[in-house]
mmCIF file of C-alpha atoms in Angstrom:
data_model
loop_
_atom_site.group_PDB
_atom_site.id
_atom_site.type_symbol
_atom_site.label_atom_id
_atom_site.label_comp_id
_atom_site.label_asym_id
_atom_site.label_seq_id
_atom_site.Cartn_x
_atom_site.Cartn_y
_atom_site.Cartn_z
ATOM 1 C CA MET A 281 0.000 0.000 0.000
ATOM 2 C CA ARG A 282 1.151 3.503 -0.735
ATOM 3 C CA PHE A 283 0.340 6.105 1.902
ATOM 4 C CA MET A 284 1.324 9.696 1.311
ATOM 5 C CA ARG A 285 0.569 13.260 2.125
ATOM 6 C CA PHE A 286 -0.721 15.055 -0.927
ATOM 7 C CA ALA A 287 0.998 16.324 -2.986
ATOM 8 C CA PRO A 288 4.283 14.489 -3.422
ATOM 9 C CA GLY A 289 6.165 17.517 -4.789
ATOM 10 C CA ALA A 290 5.484 19.585 -1.688
ATOM 11 C CA SER A 291 7.892 17.544 0.419
ATOM 12 C CA GLY A 292 10.902 18.330 -1.791
ATOM 13 C CA ARG A 293 10.107 22.048 -1.814
ATOM 14 C CA SER A 294 9.772 22.059 1.978
ATOM 15 C CA HIS A 295 13.168 20.394 2.435
ATOM 16 C CA THR A 296 14.794 22.914 0.096
ATOM 17 C CA LEU A 297 13.229 25.845 1.938
ATOM 18 C CA PHE A 298 14.306 24.360 5.275
ATOM 19 C CA ALA A 299 17.915 23.988 4.086
ATOM 20 C CA VAL A 300 18.024 27.564 2.778
ATOM 21 C CA THR A 301 16.529 28.939 6.000
ATOM 22 C CA ARG A 302 19.051 27.003 8.078
ATOM 23 C CA CYS A 303 21.929 28.571 6.145
ATOM 24 C CA LEU A 304 20.696 32.156 6.563
ATOM 25 C CA PRO A 305 22.323 32.854 9.983
ATOM 26 C CA PHE A 306 25.732 31.781 8.678
ATOM 27 C CA LEU A 307 25.284 33.821 5.496
ATOM 28 C CA VAL A 308 24.524 36.892 7.637
ATOM 29 C CA LEU A 309 27.626 36.319 9.774
ATOM 30 C CA ALA A 310 29.796 35.781 6.701
ATOM 31 C CA ALA A 311 28.434 38.934 5.044
ATOM 32 C CA VAL A 312 29.066 41.068 8.148
ATOM 33 C CA LEU A 313 32.582 39.703 8.572
ATOM 34 C CA SER A 314 33.412 40.278 4.898
ATOM 35 C CA ILE A 315 32.162 43.858 4.957
ATOM 36 C CA GLU A 316 33.879 44.752 8.228
ATOM 37 C CA LEU A 317 37.241 43.281 7.170
ATOM 38 C CA SER A 318 37.079 44.797 3.694
ATOM 39 C CA PRO A 319 39.819 47.386 2.978
ATOM 40 C CA VAL A 320 37.161 49.693 1.501
ATOM 41 C CA HIS A 321 34.952 49.332 4.566
ATOM 42 C CA THR A 322 32.651 52.363 4.852
ATOM 43 C CA LEU A 323 29.545 50.903 6.529
ATOM 44 C CA TYR A 324 29.212 49.735 10.124
ATOM 45 C CA THR A 325 27.247 46.468 10.045
ATOM 46 C CA GLY A 326 27.347 45.503 13.723
ATOM 47 C CA PRO A 327 23.537 45.793 14.195
ATOM 48 C CA LEU A 328 23.055 43.098 11.517
ATOM 49 C CA LEU A 329 24.512 40.491 13.893
ATOM 50 C CA SER A 330 21.514 40.557 16.252
ATOM 51 C CA PRO A 331 19.052 38.869 13.837
ATOM 52 C CA ALA A 332 21.375 35.861 13.375
ATOM 53 C CA PRO A 333 20.305 34.011 16.583
ATOM 54 C CA ALA A 334 16.653 34.781 15.829
ATOM 55 C CA LEU A 335 17.004 33.261 12.357
ATOM 56 C CA ALA A 336 18.728 30.227 13.857
ATOM 57 C CA ALA A 337 15.846 29.679 16.291
ATOM 58 C CA VAL A 338 13.526 29.015 13.346
ATOM 59 C CA THR A 339 15.274 25.789 12.319
ATOM 60 C CA MET A 340 17.746 24.901 15.092
ATOM 61 C CA GLY A 341 17.493 23.662 18.637
ATOM 62 C CA PRO A 342 18.621 25.578 21.736
ATOM 63 C CA PHE A 343 22.240 24.415 21.439
ATOM 64 C CA GLY A 344 22.453 25.285 17.760
ATOM 65 C CA THR A 345 20.891 28.683 18.406
ATOM 66 C CA GLY A 346 23.314 29.284 21.268
ATOM 67 C CA GLY A 347 26.201 28.303 18.999
ATOM 68 C CA VAL A 348 25.126 30.858 16.394
ATOM 69 C CA ALA A 349 24.884 33.483 19.157
ATOM 70 C CA LEU A 350 28.462 32.700 20.229
ATOM 71 C CA LEU A 351 29.633 32.951 16.618
ATOM 72 C CA ALA A 352 27.884 36.314 16.285
ATOM 73 C CA THR A 353 29.617 37.512 19.466
ATOM 74 C CA ALA A 354 32.965 36.322 18.113
ATOM 75 C CA VAL A 355 32.366 38.144 14.819
ATOM 76 C CA SER A 356 31.478 41.304 16.754
ATOM 77 C CA ALA A 357 34.691 41.051 18.808
ATOM 78 C CA ILE A 358 36.828 40.390 15.716
ATOM 79 C CA THR A 359 35.405 43.348 13.817
ATOM 80 C CA ALA A 360 35.702 45.660 16.841
ATOM 81 C CA THR A 361 39.349 44.683 17.265
ATOM 82 C CA HIS A 362 40.074 44.992 13.546
ATOM 83 C CA ASN A 363 38.494 48.441 13.363
ATOM 84 C CA ASN A 364 39.966 49.479 16.718
ATOM 85 C CA VAL A 365 36.608 50.665 18.083
ATOM 86 C CA TRP A 366 36.662 49.033 21.528
ATOM 87 C CA GLY A 367 35.327 51.494 24.062
ATOM 88 C CA SER A 368 32.769 52.886 21.653
ATOM 89 C CA GLU A 369 29.232 53.112 23.053
ATOM 90 C CA MET A 370 27.892 51.727 19.784
ATOM 91 C CA VAL A 371 29.923 48.521 20.154
ATOM 92 C CA TYR A 372 28.690 47.868 23.696
ATOM 93 C CA ALA A 373 25.111 48.711 22.704
ATOM 94 C CA ASN A 374 25.290 46.176 19.876
ATOM 95 C CA LEU A 375 26.745 43.530 22.197
ATOM 96 C CA LEU A 376 23.952 44.146 24.707
ATOM 97 C CA ALA A 377 21.313 43.895 21.969
ATOM 98 C CA LEU A 378 22.947 40.698 20.727
ATOM 99 C CA LEU A 379 22.851 39.218 24.247
ATOM 100 C CA VAL A 380 19.149 40.022 24.698
ATOM 101 C CA VAL A 381 18.212 38.623 21.292
ATOM 102 C CA ALA A 382 20.330 35.516 21.903
ATOM 103 C CA LEU A 383 18.651 34.715 25.234
ATOM 104 C CA ALA A 384 15.192 35.244 23.752
ATOM 105 C CA SER A 385 16.064 33.125 20.707
ATOM 106 C CA VAL A 386 17.388 30.221 22.793
ATOM 107 C CA ALA A 387 14.216 30.246 24.907
ATOM 108 C CA THR A 388 12.027 30.428 21.801
ATOM 109 C CA SER A 389 13.931 27.569 20.191
ATOM 110 C CA ALA A 390 13.470 25.394 23.284
ATOM 111 C CA VAL A 391 9.706 25.984 23.234
ATOM 112 C CA ARG A 392 9.531 25.263 19.502
ATOM 113 C CA VAL A 393 11.493 22.022 19.842
ATOM 114 C CA ARG A 394 9.211 20.816 22.626
ATOM 115 C CA ARG A 395 6.111 21.579 20.585
ATOM 116 C CA ASP A 396 7.623 19.907 17.517
ATOM 117 C CA ARG A 397 8.170 16.748 19.565
ATOM 118 C CA GLU A 398 4.596 16.850 20.836
ATOM 119 C CA LEU A 399 3.317 17.321 17.282
ATOM 120 C CA ALA A 400 5.455 14.425 16.045
ATOM 121 C CA GLN A 401 4.007 12.217 18.776
ATOM 122 C CA ILE A 402 0.475 13.244 17.809
ATOM 123 C CA ARG A 403 1.231 12.449 14.174
ATOM 124 C CA ARG A 404 2.557 9.013 15.119
ATOM 125 C CA ILE A 405 -0.621 8.331 17.078
ATOM 126 C CA ALA A 406 -2.690 9.545 14.128
ATOM 127 C CA GLN A 407 -0.724 7.264 11.799
ATOM 128 C CA VAL A 408 -1.367 4.265 14.040
ATOM 129 C CA SER A 409 -5.062 5.159 14.186
ATOM 130 C CA GLN A 410 -5.169 5.498 10.417
ATOM 131 C CA ASN A 411 -3.463 2.131 9.954
ATOM 132 C CA VAL A 412 -6.297 0.487 11.876
ATOM 133 C CA VAL A 413 -8.582 1.095 8.908
ATOM 134 C CA LEU A 414 -5.940 1.411 6.171
ATOM 135 C CA ARG A 415 -3.436 -1.340 6.855
ATOM 136 C CA PRO A 416 -1.284 -2.449 3.903
ATOM 137 C CA LEU A 417 -2.695 -5.025 1.496
ATOM 138 C CA PRO A 418 -0.463 -7.869 0.258
ATOM 139 C CA ALA A 419 0.296 -8.099 -3.460
ATOM 140 C CA ARG A 420 -1.637 -11.366 -3.764
ATOM 141 C CA ILE A 421 -4.770 -12.448 -1.900
ATOM 142 C CA GLY A 422 -6.305 -15.743 -2.951
ATOM 143 C CA VAL A 423 -7.302 -15.604 -6.620
ATOM 144 C CA VAL A 424 -6.583 -11.894 -7.075
ATOM 145 C CA ASN A 425 -3.560 -9.631 -7.322
ATOM 146 C CA THR A 426 -4.060 -6.418 -5.362
ATOM 147 C CA ALA A 427 -2.717 -2.888 -5.066
ATOM 148 C CA SER A 428 -3.883 0.040 -2.981
ATOM 149 C CA VAL A 429 -3.093 3.703 -2.510
ATOM 150 C CA TYR A 430 -4.226 6.361 -0.058
ATOM 151 C CA LEU A 431 -3.752 10.079 -0.685
ATOM 152 C CA ALA A 432 -4.294 12.369 2.280
ATOM 153 C CA ALA A 433 -5.412 15.925 1.555
ATOM 154 C CA GLU A 434 -2.697 18.268 2.890
ATOM 155 C CA ARG A 435 -5.106 21.115 3.474
ATOM 156 C CA ASP A 436 -6.543 19.343 6.528
ATOM 157 C CA ALA A 437 -4.360 17.846 9.266
ATOM 158 C CA GLN A 438 -7.218 15.785 10.671
ATOM 159 C CA ILE A 439 -7.526 12.059 10.155
ATOM 160 C CA GLY A 440 -9.862 11.092 7.359
ATOM 161 C CA GLY A 441 -12.631 8.517 7.389
ATOM 162 C CA ASP A 442 -11.686 6.454 4.329
ATOM 163 C CA LEU A 443 -11.438 2.712 4.928
ATOM 164 C CA TYR A 444 -10.636 -0.446 3.012
ATOM 165 C CA GLU A 445 -9.724 -4.061 3.669
ATOM 166 C CA ALA A 446 -9.335 -7.293 1.714
ATOM 167 C CA MET A 447 -9.298 -10.781 3.210
ATOM 168 C CA CYS A 448 -9.122 -14.319 1.875
ATOM 169 C CA THR A 449 -11.849 -16.531 3.333
ATOM 170 C CA ARG A 450 -13.336 -19.954 2.629
ATOM 171 C CA TYR A 451 -16.056 -18.162 0.649
ATOM 172 C CA GLY A 452 -13.570 -16.311 -1.562
ATOM 173 C CA VAL A 453 -11.716 -13.016 -1.433
ATOM 174 C CA ARG A 454 -13.835 -10.387 0.268
ATOM 175 C CA LEU A 455 -13.209 -6.661 0.117
ATOM 176 C CA ILE A 456 -14.663 -3.537 1.645
ATOM 177 C CA VAL A 457 -14.173 0.103 0.683
ATOM 178 C CA GLY A 458 -15.962 2.841 2.578
ATOM 179 C CA ASP A 459 -16.038 6.517 3.391
ATOM 180 C CA VAL A 460 -17.203 8.036 6.671
ATOM 181 C CA ARG A 461 -18.779 11.447 6.521
ATOM 182 C CA GLY A 462 -16.556 13.888 8.389
ATOM 183 C CA LYS A 463 -13.050 13.770 9.817
ATOM 184 C CA GLY A 464 -11.227 13.494 13.107
ATOM 185 C CA LEU A 465 -11.413 10.883 15.836
ATOM 186 C CA ALA A 466 -15.184 10.435 15.485
ATOM 187 C CA ALA A 467 -14.707 9.423 11.846
ATOM 188 C CA VAL A 468 -11.892 7.042 12.777
ATOM 189 C CA ARG A 469 -14.055 5.414 15.454
ATOM 190 C CA SER A 470 -16.864 4.873 12.951
ATOM 191 C CA ALA A 471 -14.471 3.524 10.334
ATOM 192 C CA ALA A 472 -12.811 1.220 12.863
ATOM 193 C CA ALA A 473 -16.204 -0.119 13.954
ATOM 194 C CA VAL A 474 -17.172 -0.965 10.370
ATOM 195 C CA VAL A 475 -13.800 -2.482 9.459
ATOM 196 C CA GLY A 476 -13.659 -4.471 12.692
ATOM 197 C CA ALA A 477 -17.092 -5.951 12.057
ATOM 198 C CA PHE A 478 -16.092 -6.777 8.474
ATOM 199 C CA ARG A 479 -12.883 -8.539 9.526
ATOM 200 C CA GLU A 480 -14.825 -10.708 11.945
ATOM 201 C CA ALA A 481 -17.929 -11.401 9.860
ATOM 202 C CA VAL A 482 -16.245 -12.373 6.586
ATOM 203 C CA HIS A 483 -14.961 -15.606 8.112
ATOM 204 C CA TYR A 484 -18.279 -16.745 9.586
ATOM 205 C CA GLU A 485 -21.068 -15.364 7.383
ATOM 206 C CA GLN A 486 -21.524 -17.189 4.092
ATOM 207 C CA ASP A 487 -24.065 -14.682 2.777
ATOM 208 C CA LEU A 488 -22.445 -11.382 1.795
ATOM 209 C CA ALA A 489 -25.643 -9.590 2.799
ATOM 210 C CA GLU A 490 -25.160 -10.822 6.365
ATOM 211 C CA VAL A 491 -21.678 -9.327 6.369
ATOM 212 C CA MET A 492 -23.236 -5.986 5.470
ATOM 213 C CA HIS A 493 -25.811 -6.412 8.252
ATOM 214 C CA ARG A 494 -23.005 -7.044 10.741
ATOM 215 C CA CYS A 495 -21.227 -3.870 9.613
ATOM 216 C CA ALA A 496 -24.450 -1.869 9.938
ATOM 217 C CA ALA A 497 -25.074 -3.250 13.424
ATOM 218 C CA ALA A 498 -21.545 -2.378 14.549
ATOM 219 C CA LEU A 499 -21.953 1.175 13.278
ATOM 220 C CA ALA A 500 -25.313 1.502 15.041
ATOM 221 C CA ARG A 501 -23.692 0.437 18.325
ATOM 222 C CA GLU A 502 -20.941 2.988 17.778
ATOM 223 C CA TYR A 503 -23.500 5.742 17.248
ATOM 224 C CA GLU A 504 -25.276 4.713 20.451
ATOM 225 C CA LEU A 505 -22.056 5.473 22.315
ATOM 226 C CA LEU A 506 -21.860 8.900 20.719
ATOM 227 C CA ASP A 507 -22.142 11.709 23.244
ATOM 228 C CA ARG A 508 -25.038 13.659 21.779
ATOM 229 C CA SER A 509 -24.422 16.541 24.174
ATOM 230 C CA GLN A 510 -21.231 17.296 22.233
ATOM 231 C CA LEU A 511 -23.123 17.800 18.986
ATOM 232 C CA GLN A 512 -23.451 21.456 18.057
ATOM 233 C CA ASP A 513 -26.599 20.806 16.030
ATOM 234 C CA PRO A 514 -29.238 18.133 16.781
ATOM 235 C CA GLN A 515 -29.486 17.528 13.029
ATOM 236 C CA GLU A 516 -25.812 16.576 12.997
ATOM 237 C CA LEU A 517 -26.668 13.056 14.130
ATOM 238 C CA ALA A 518 -28.840 12.613 11.052
ATOM 239 C CA GLU A 519 -25.832 13.506 8.910
ATOM 240 C CA GLN A 520 -23.599 10.782 10.357
ATOM 241 C CA PHE A 521 -23.308 7.949 7.862
ATOM 242 C CA VAL A 522 -20.855 5.654 6.082
ATOM 243 C CA THR A 523 -20.929 4.728 2.410
ATOM 244 C CA VAL A 524 -19.809 1.123 1.941
ATOM 245 C CA LEU A 525 -19.059 -1.169 -0.982
ATOM 246 C CA LEU A 526 -18.646 -4.910 -0.374
ATOM 247 C CA ALA A 527 -17.170 -7.219 -3.000
ATOM 248 C CA GLN A 528 -16.573 -10.955 -3.141
ATOM 249 C CA VAL A 529 -14.442 -12.763 -5.715
ATOM 250 C CA SER A 530 -14.685 -16.561 -5.770
ATOM 251 C CA ASP A 531 -13.439 -19.240 -8.156
ATOM 252 C CA GLU A 532 -16.475 -18.912 -10.452
ATOM 253 C CA SER A 533 -15.254 -15.976 -12.607
ATOM 254 C CA LEU A 534 -17.803 -13.731 -10.906
ATOM 255 C CA VAL A 535 -17.720 -10.778 -8.557
ATOM 256 C CA GLU A 536 -20.554 -10.185 -6.102
ATOM 257 C CA LEU A 537 -21.277 -6.633 -4.983
ATOM 258 C CA ILE A 538 -23.365 -4.838 -2.386
ATOM 259 C CA ASN A 539 -23.350 -1.065 -2.649
ATOM 260 C CA ARG A 540 -24.634 1.140 0.175
ATOM 261 C CA GLY A 541 -24.419 4.642 -1.270
ATOM 262 C CA HIS A 542 -20.797 4.317 -2.413
ATOM 263 C CA PRO A 543 -19.321 5.315 -5.801
ATOM 264 C CA PRO A 544 -19.726 2.282 -8.097
ATOM 265 C CA PRO A 545 -16.596 0.286 -8.919
ATOM 266 C CA LEU A 546 -15.119 0.247 -12.402
ATOM 267 C CA VAL A 547 -14.221 -2.990 -14.174
ATOM 268 C CA MET A 548 -11.665 -2.951 -16.980
ATOM 269 C CA ARG A 549 -11.418 -5.651 -19.624
ATOM 270 C CA GLU A 550 -9.089 -5.296 -22.610
ATOM 271 C CA ARG A 551 -8.729 -1.552 -21.875
ATOM 272 C CA LYS A 552 -12.482 -1.012 -21.940
ATOM 273 C CA VAL A 553 -13.915 0.360 -18.711
ATOM 274 C CA ARG A 554 -17.453 -0.069 -17.452
ATOM 275 C CA SER A 555 -19.128 1.158 -14.289
ATOM 276 C CA LEU A 556 -20.883 -1.528 -12.228
ATOM 277 C CA ASP A 557 -23.852 0.563 -11.145
ATOM 278 C CA PRO A 558 -26.295 -1.008 -8.690
ATOM 279 C CA ALA A 559 -29.670 -1.940 -10.140
ATOM 280 C CA ARG A 560 -31.372 -0.884 -6.918
ATOM 281 C CA PRO A 561 -29.576 1.899 -5.021
ATOM 282 C CA LEU A 562 -29.335 1.476 -1.257
ATOM 283 C CA PRO A 563 -28.760 4.236 1.321
ATOM 284 C CA PRO A 564 -25.487 4.485 3.276
ATOM 285 C CA LEU A 565 -25.043 2.800 6.636
ATOM 286 C CA GLY A 566 -26.224 4.798 9.621
ATOM 287 C CA LEU A 567 -29.392 6.189 8.072
ATOM 288 C CA GLU A 568 -31.659 3.275 8.977
ATOM 289 C CA GLU A 569 -33.276 5.368 11.713
ATOM 290 C CA PHE A 570 -34.437 7.904 9.154
ATOM 291 C CA LEU A 571 -34.902 5.752 6.036
ATOM 292 C CA SER A 572 -36.408 2.338 5.424
ATOM 293 C CA PRO A 573 -33.980 0.720 2.991
ATOM 294 C CA PRO A 574 -35.205 -2.109 0.755
ATOM 295 C CA PRO A 575 -33.900 -5.628 1.386
ATOM 296 C CA ILE A 576 -30.235 -6.022 0.543
ATOM 297 C CA CYS A 577 -29.704 -7.710 -2.800
ATOM 298 C CA VAL A 578 -26.339 -9.145 -3.837
ATOM 299 C CA GLU A 579 -25.594 -8.265 -7.467
ATOM 300 C CA THR A 580 -23.348 -10.477 -9.582
ATOM 301 C CA PHE A 581 -21.135 -9.452 -12.518
ATOM 302 C CA PRO A 582 -18.660 -11.371 -14.713
ATOM 303 C CA PHE A 583 -15.065 -11.054 -13.516
ATOM 304 C CA LEU A 584 -12.799 -13.066 -15.798
ATOM 305 C CA PRO A 585 -9.071 -13.802 -15.711
ATOM 306 C CA GLY A 586 -7.161 -10.620 -16.506
ATOM 307 C CA ASP A 587 -10.072 -8.347 -15.590
ATOM 308 C CA ARG A 588 -9.291 -5.499 -13.226
ATOM 309 C CA LEU A 589 -11.705 -3.959 -10.743
ATOM 310 C CA LEU A 590 -11.124 -0.522 -9.202
ATOM 311 C CA LEU A 591 -12.818 0.309 -5.910
ATOM 312 C CA HIS A 592 -12.397 3.914 -4.799
ATOM 313 C CA THR A 593 -13.753 6.668 -2.566
ATOM 314 C CA ASP A 594 -15.411 9.859 -3.760
ATOM 315 C CA GLY A 595 -12.228 11.861 -3.155
ATOM 316 C CA VAL A 596 -10.945 10.438 -6.450
ATOM 317 C CA VAL A 597 -13.796 11.448 -8.743
ATOM 318 C CA GLU A 598 -14.338 14.763 -6.929
ATOM 319 C CA ALA A 599 -10.756 15.964 -7.417
ATOM 320 C CA ARG A 600 -10.780 19.156 -9.495
ATOM 321 C CA ASN A 601 -8.260 21.180 -11.462
ATOM 322 C CA HIS A 602 -8.033 24.983 -11.645
ATOM 323 C CA TYR A 603 -10.778 24.950 -14.304
ATOM 324 C CA ASN A 604 -13.054 23.340 -11.704
ATOM 325 C CA GLU A 605 -13.264 20.165 -13.799
ATOM 326 C CA PHE A 606 -13.658 16.792 -12.084
ATOM 327 C CA PHE A 607 -11.054 14.089 -12.549
ATOM 328 C CA PRO A 608 -12.056 11.979 -15.610
ATOM 329 C CA LEU A 609 -11.476 8.628 -13.930
ATOM 330 C CA HIS A 610 -13.263 6.517 -16.552
ATOM 331 C CA ARG A 611 -11.414 8.051 -19.501
ATOM 332 C CA THR A 612 -8.068 8.085 -17.707
ATOM 333 C CA MET A 613 -8.260 4.383 -16.882
ATOM 334 C CA GLU A 614 -8.672 3.515 -20.568
ATOM 335 C CA THR A 615 -5.526 5.435 -21.538
ATOM 336 C CA LEU A 616 -3.138 3.948 -18.959
ATOM 337 C CA ASP A 617 -0.943 0.866 -19.178
ATOM 338 C CA GLY A 618 0.496 -1.267 -16.418
ATOM 339 C CA ALA A 619 1.813 -4.810 -16.378
ATOM 340 C CA THR A 620 0.820 -5.313 -12.753
ATOM 341 C CA PRO A 621 -1.929 -3.796 -10.595
ATOM 342 C CA GLY A 622 0.762 -1.965 -8.627
ATOM 343 C CA GLU A 623 2.256 -0.334 -11.727
ATOM 344 C CA TYR A 624 -1.159 0.537 -13.127
ATOM 345 C CA LEU A 625 -2.407 2.069 -9.880
ATOM 346 C CA ASP A 626 0.813 4.052 -9.500
ATOM 347 C CA ARG A 627 0.248 5.623 -12.918
ATOM 348 C CA LEU A 628 -3.368 6.317 -12.058
ATOM 349 C CA ARG A 629 -2.222 8.032 -8.867
ATOM 350 C CA HIS A 630 0.195 10.210 -10.848
ATOM 351 C CA ALA A 631 -2.619 11.165 -13.240
ATOM 352 C CA LEU A 632 -4.825 12.145 -10.298
ATOM 353 C CA VAL A 633 -2.026 14.231 -8.764
ATOM 354 C CA ARG A 634 -1.399 16.047 -12.048
ATOM 355 C CA HIS A 635 -5.086 16.775 -12.529
ATOM 356 C CA ALA A 636 -5.619 18.134 -9.008
ATOM 357 C CA GLU A 637 -2.473 20.304 -9.215
ATOM 358 C CA GLY A 638 -1.735 19.966 -5.518
ATOM 359 C CA ARG A 639 -5.239 20.885 -4.352
ATOM 360 C CA LEU A 640 -6.878 17.588 -3.422
ATOM 361 C CA ALA A 641 -10.047 18.640 -1.601
ATOM 362 C CA ASP A 642 -10.636 15.335 0.180
ATOM 363 C CA ASP A 643 -8.741 12.193 1.069
ATOM 364 C CA ALA A 644 -8.732 9.610 -1.713
ATOM 365 C CA ALA A 645 -8.372 5.831 -1.481
ATOM 366 C CA MET A 646 -8.140 3.327 -4.326
ATOM 367 C CA VAL A 647 -7.977 -0.469 -4.324
ATOM 368 C CA LEU A 648 -7.279 -2.318 -7.570
ATOM 369 C CA ILE A 649 -7.731 -6.072 -7.905
ATOM 370 C CA GLU A 650 -6.971 -8.347 -10.861
ATOM 371 C CA ARG A 651 -8.228 -11.895 -11.266
ATOM 372 C CA ALA A 652 -5.153 -14.085 -11.563
ATOM 373 C CA THR A 653 -6.630 -17.528 -12.312
ATOM 374 C CA GLY A 654 -7.000 -19.152 -15.743
ATOM 375 C CA GLY A 655 -10.173 -19.301 -17.753
ATOM 376 C CA ALA A 656 -11.912 -18.196 -20.922
ATOM 377 C CA ARG A 657 -12.191 -14.544 -21.817
ATOM 378 C CA ARG A 658 -15.438 -12.884 -22.754
ATOM 379 C CA PRO A 659 -16.048 -9.396 -24.240
ATOM 380 C CA PHE A 660 -18.332 -6.866 -22.618
ATOM 381 C CA ARG A 661 -21.970 -7.298 -23.503
#
């Protein structure tokens, strides 16, 4: 599985900016020393030494900031000796200003380092929480080859509610892809409840519809534990739901699907892509209190050797470019090549990144499976 913070190019730019910023204090010291020791020296640059520790505090720890302050003091002493200005009020005033700025910068750096460590710990906890519902998929599960990717929208530091899982059972390979409305810990709790129920039910429930019922029941129990007093709007509870797509691939060259309000999967055969839309749409999980959904019906579609099936969240199809155009997922899939699901999905990810131009509005998850067993091929009807 690929897990990344969108967009990939931002990381390289950040590292470059960090390196340049870290060099600034030394560039200032070198510039001051060069000017003061120049034989045509006409400008007193002592006051420029004070910002050096402050610049160092942006990227360095307390010891590094203190080291820059000592270097600035040494440069001030060297230039004062070279220019024979010891005893001048201006020299002592600059040294005093440098001392004050240095102490403040060291203290500021210590606070920043502590907060950076706390933030890193929070991010590690968030990563662990995210891995509960987005743990890596192996390259081969039963009769299918698999690949997955998760793109996190950089505009929002909160944990998203996308989820997916694939497991090999005695009934075949079973998969789930879902999307929880909202973000943060509440979304993770809902996603974890659904994924946990799926992981347990797929091994014991032969009927795929019963697996969906178990997921719905787990989500209902999670909502019962929700502290309604923390909701800002009573209607907010009615807006809590999870879109879910269940799939089962067995040895019969078929794929069984149950779709509860989720974007339909796309099947690709010989570079032709078709959407597997549900014949009877069902509402998302969590809305049973407000809607009376019809009985769950498992829909079956051909899934032959070499066929590929893409399951995704709405963050993929809702990605827009600066012309406000949605990502053309269907058309893009027909233009891409890839010998393996991993290669193909990697190229699809790159196409999505290029289209969104670094402005992915929502987290996006994609799972691609390819039937790997032998059998006859059949064109789309």
